[in-house]
Tab-separated table of N, CA and C in Angstrom:
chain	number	residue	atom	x	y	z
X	1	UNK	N	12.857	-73.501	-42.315
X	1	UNK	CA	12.728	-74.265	-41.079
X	1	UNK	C	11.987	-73.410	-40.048
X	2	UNK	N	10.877	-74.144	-39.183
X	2	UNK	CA	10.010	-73.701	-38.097
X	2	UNK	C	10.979	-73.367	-36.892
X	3	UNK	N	11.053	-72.288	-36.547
X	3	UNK	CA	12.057	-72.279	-34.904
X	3	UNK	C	10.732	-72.962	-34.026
X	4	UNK	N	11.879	-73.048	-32.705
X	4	UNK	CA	10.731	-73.752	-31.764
X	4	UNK	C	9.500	-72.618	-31.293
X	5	UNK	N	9.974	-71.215	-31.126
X	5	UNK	CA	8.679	-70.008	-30.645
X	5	UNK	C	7.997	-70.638	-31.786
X	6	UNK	N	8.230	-70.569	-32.929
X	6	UNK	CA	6.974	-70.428	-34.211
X	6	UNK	C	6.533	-71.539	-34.367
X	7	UNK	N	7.019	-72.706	-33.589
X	7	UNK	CA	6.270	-74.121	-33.458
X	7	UNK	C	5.306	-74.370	-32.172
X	8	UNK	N	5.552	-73.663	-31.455
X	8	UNK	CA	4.768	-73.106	-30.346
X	8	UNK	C	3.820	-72.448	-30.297
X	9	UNK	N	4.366	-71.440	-31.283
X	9	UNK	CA	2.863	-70.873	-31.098
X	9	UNK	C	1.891	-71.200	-31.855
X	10	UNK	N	1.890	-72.175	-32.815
X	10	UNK	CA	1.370	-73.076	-33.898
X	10	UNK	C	0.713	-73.773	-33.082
X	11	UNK	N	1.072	-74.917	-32.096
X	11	UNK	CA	0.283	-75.524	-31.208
X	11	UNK	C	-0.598	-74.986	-30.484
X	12	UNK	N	0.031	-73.818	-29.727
X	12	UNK	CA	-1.110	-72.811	-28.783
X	12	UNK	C	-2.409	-72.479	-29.694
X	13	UNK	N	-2.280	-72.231	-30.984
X	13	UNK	CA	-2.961	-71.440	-31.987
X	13	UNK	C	-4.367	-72.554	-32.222
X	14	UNK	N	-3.912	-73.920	-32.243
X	14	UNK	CA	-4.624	-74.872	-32.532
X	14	UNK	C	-5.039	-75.653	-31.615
X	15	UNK	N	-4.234	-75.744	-30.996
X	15	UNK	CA	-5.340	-75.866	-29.516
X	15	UNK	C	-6.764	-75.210	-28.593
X	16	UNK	N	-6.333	-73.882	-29.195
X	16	UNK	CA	-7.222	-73.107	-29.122
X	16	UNK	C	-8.535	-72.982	-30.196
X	17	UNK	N	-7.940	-73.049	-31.078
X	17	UNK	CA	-8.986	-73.650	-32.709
X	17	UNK	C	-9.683	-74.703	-32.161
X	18	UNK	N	-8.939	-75.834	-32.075
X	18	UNK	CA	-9.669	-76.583	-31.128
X	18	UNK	C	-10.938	-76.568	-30.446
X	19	UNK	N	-10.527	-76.070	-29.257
X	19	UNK	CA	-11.605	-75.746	-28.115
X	19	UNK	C	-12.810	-75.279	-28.169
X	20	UNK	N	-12.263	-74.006	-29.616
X	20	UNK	CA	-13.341	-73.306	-30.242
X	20	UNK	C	-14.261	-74.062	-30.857
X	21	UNK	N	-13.835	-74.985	-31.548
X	21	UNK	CA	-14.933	-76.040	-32.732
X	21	UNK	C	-15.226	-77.063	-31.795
X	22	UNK	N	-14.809	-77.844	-30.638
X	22	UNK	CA	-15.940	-78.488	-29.558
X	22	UNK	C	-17.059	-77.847	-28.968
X	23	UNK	N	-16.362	-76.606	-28.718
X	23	UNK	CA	-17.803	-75.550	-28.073
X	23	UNK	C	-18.938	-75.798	-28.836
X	24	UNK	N	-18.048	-75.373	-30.009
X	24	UNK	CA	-19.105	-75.059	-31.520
X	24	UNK	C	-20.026	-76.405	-31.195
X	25	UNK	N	-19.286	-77.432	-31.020
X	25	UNK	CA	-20.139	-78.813	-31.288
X	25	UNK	C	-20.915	-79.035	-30.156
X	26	UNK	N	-20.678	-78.657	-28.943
X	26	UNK	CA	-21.398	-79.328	-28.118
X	26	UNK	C	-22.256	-78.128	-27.643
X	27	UNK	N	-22.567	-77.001	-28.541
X	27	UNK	CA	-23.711	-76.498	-28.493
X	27	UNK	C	-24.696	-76.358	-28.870
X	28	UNK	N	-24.380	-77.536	-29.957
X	28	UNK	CA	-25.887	-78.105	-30.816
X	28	UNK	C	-26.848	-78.974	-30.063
X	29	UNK	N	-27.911	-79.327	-30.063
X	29	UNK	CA	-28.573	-80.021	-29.744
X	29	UNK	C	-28.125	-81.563	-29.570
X	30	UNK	N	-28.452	-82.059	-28.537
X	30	UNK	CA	-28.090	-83.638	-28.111
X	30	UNK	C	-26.551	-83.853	-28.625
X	31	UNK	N	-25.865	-82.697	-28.396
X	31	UNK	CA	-23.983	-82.951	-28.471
X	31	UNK	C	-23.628	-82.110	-27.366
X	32	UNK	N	-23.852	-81.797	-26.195
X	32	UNK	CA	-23.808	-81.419	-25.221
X	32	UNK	C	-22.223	-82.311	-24.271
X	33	UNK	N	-22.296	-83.277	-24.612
X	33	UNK	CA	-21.689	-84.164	-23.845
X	33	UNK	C	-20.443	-84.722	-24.940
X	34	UNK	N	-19.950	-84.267	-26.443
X	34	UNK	CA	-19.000	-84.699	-27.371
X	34	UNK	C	-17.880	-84.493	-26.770
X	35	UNK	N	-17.480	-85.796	-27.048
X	35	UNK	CA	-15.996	-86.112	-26.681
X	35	UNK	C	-16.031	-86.169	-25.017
X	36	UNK	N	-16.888	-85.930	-24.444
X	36	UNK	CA	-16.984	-86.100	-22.567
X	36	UNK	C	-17.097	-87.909	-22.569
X	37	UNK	N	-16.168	-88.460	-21.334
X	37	UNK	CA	-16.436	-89.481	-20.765
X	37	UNK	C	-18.092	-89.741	-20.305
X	38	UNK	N	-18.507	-90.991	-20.390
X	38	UNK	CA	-19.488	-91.262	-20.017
X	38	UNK	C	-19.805	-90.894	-18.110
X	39	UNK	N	-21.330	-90.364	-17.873
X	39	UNK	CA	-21.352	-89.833	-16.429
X	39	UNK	C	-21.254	-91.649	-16.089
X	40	UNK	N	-21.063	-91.628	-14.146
X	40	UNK	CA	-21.467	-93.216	-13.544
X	40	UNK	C	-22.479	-93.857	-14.177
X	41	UNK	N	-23.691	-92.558	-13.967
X	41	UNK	CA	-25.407	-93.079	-14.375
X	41	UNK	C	-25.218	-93.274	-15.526
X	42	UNK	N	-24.852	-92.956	-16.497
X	42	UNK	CA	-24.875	-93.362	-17.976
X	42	UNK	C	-23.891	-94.645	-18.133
X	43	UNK	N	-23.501	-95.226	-17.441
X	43	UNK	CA	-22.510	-96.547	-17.202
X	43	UNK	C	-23.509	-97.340	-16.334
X	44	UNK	N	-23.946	-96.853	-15.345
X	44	UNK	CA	-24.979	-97.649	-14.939
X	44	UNK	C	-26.006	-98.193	-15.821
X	45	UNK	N	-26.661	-97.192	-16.550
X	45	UNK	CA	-27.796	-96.923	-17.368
X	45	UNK	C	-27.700	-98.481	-18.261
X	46	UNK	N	-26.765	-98.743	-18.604
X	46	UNK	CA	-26.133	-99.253	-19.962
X	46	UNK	C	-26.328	-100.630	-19.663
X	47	UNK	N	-25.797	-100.874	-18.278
X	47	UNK	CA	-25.763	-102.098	-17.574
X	47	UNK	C	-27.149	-103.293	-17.853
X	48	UNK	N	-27.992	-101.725	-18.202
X	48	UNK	CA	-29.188	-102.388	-17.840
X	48	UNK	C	-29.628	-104.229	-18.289
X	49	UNK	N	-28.713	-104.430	-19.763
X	49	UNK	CA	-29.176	-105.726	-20.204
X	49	UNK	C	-28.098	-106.368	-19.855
X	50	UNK	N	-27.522	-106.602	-18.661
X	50	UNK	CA	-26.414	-107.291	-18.222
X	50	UNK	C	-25.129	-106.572	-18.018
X	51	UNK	N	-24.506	-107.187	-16.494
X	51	UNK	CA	-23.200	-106.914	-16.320
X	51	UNK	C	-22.078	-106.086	-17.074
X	52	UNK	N	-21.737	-105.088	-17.355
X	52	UNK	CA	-20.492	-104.622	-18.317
X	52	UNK	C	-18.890	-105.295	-17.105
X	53	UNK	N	-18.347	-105.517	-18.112
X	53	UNK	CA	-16.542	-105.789	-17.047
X	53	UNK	C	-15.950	-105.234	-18.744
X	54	UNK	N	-15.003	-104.097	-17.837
X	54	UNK	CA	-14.068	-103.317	-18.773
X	54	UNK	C	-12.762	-103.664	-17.834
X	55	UNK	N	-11.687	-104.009	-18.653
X	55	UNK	CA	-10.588	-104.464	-18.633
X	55	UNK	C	-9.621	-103.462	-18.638
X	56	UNK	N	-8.671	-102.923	-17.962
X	56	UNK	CA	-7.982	-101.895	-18.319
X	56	UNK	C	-6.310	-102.532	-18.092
X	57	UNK	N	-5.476	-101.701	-18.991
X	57	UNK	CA	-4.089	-103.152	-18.537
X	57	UNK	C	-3.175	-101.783	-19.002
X	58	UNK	N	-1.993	-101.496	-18.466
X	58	UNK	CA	-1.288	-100.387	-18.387
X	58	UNK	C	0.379	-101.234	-17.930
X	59	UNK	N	1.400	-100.542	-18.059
X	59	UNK	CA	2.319	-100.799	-17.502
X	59	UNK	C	2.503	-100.569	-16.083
X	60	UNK	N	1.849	-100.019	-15.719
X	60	UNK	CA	1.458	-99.113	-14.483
X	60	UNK	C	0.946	-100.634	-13.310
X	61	UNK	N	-0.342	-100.356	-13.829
X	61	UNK	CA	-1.046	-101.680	-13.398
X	61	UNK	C	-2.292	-102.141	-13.643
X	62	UNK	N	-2.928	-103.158	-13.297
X	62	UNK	CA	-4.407	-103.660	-14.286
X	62	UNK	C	-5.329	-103.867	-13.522
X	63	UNK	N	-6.473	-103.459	-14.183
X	63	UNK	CA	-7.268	-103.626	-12.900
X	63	UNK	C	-8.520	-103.874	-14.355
X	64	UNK	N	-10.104	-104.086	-13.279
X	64	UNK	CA	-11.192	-104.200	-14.094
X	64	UNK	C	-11.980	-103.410	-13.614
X	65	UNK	N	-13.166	-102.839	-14.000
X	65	UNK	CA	-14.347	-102.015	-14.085
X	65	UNK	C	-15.885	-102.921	-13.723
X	66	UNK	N	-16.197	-103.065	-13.061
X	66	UNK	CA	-17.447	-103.909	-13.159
X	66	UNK	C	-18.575	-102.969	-12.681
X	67	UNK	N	-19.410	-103.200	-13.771
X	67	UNK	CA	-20.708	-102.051	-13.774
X	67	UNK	C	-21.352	-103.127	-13.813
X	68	UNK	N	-22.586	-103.257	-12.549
X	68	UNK	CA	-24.206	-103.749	-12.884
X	68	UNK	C	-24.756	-102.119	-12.746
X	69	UNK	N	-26.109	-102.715	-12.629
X	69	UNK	CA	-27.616	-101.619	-12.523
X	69	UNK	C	-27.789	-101.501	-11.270
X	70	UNK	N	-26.459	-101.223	-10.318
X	70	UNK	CA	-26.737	-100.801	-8.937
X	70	UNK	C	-25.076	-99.909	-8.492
X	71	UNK	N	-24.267	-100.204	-9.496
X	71	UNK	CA	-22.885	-99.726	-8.881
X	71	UNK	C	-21.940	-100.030	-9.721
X	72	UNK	N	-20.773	-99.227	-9.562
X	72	UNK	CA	-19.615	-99.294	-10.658
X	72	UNK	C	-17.902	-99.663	-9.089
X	73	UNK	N	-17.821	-100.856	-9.418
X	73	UNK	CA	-16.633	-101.483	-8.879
X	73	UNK	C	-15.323	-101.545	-9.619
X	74	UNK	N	-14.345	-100.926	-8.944
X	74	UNK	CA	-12.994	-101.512	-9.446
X	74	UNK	C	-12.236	-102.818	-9.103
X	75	UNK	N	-11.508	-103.247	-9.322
X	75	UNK	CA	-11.123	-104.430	-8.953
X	75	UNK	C	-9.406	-104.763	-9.622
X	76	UNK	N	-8.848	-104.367	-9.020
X	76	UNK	CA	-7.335	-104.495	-9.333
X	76	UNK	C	-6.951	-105.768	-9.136
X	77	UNK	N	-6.381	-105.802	-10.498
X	77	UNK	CA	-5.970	-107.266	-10.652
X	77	UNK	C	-3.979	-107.533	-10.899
X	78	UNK	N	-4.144	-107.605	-9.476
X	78	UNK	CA	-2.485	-107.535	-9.449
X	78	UNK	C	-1.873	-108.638	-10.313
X	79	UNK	N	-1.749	-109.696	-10.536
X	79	UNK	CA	-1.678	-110.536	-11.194
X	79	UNK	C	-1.346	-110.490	-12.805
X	80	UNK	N	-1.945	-109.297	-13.322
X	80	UNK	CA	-2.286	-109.544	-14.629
X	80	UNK	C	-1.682	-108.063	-15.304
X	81	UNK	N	-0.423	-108.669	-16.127
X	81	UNK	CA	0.548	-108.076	-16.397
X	81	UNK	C	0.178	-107.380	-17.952
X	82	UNK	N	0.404	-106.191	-18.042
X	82	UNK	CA	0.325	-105.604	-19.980
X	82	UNK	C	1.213	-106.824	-20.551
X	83	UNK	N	2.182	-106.884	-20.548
X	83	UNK	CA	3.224	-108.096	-21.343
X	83	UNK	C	2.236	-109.202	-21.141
X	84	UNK	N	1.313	-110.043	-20.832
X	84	UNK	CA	0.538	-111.409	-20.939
X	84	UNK	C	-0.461	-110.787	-22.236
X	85	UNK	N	-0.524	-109.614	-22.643
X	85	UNK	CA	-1.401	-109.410	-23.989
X	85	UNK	C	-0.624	-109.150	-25.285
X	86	UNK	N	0.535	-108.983	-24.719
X	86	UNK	CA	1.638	-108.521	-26.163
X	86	UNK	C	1.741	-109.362	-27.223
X	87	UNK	N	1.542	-109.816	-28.499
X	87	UNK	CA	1.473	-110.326	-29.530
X	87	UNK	C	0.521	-111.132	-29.730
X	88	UNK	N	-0.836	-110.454	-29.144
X	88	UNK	CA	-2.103	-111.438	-28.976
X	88	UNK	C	-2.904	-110.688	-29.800
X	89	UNK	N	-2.843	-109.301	-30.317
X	89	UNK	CA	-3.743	-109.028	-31.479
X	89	UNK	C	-3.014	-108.837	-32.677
């Protein structure tokens, strides 16, 4: 059996492994940006052939994303509960 130090430091160990092999990756050519969220402009960028609306729904609370080719809007949608999607996929 693993004690918790030697399960600990197992995580620290690989987390760090980790970090090491993204570096690794995003110092190759055109992987600069792996595993990074998209910048605004690259959400803008995207827009270009029409409107994006990203939906976000949390227990927390819900809101939407609306990207055209001029600006990125939030829009909280009090109304609209995580439980109204539950057994819908």
């Amino acid at each position: 059996m693993i004690s918790e130090e030697q399960r600990s430091k197992r995580r620290r160990e690989a987390r760090k492994d980790f970090y090491i092999i993204i570096d690794k990756i995003r110092a190759k050519p055109d992987f600069q940006n792996f595993l990074l969220p998209p910048t605004p402009q690259e959400l803008i960028s995207a827009a270009s052939s029409g409107p994006i609306i990203v939906v976000n729904t949390s227990y927390i609370r819900c809101d939407a994303f609306l990207i055209d080719t001029h600006a990125i809007w939030l829009l909280r949608l009090p109304r609209l509960k995580l439980s109204d999607f539950e057994g819908e996929s």
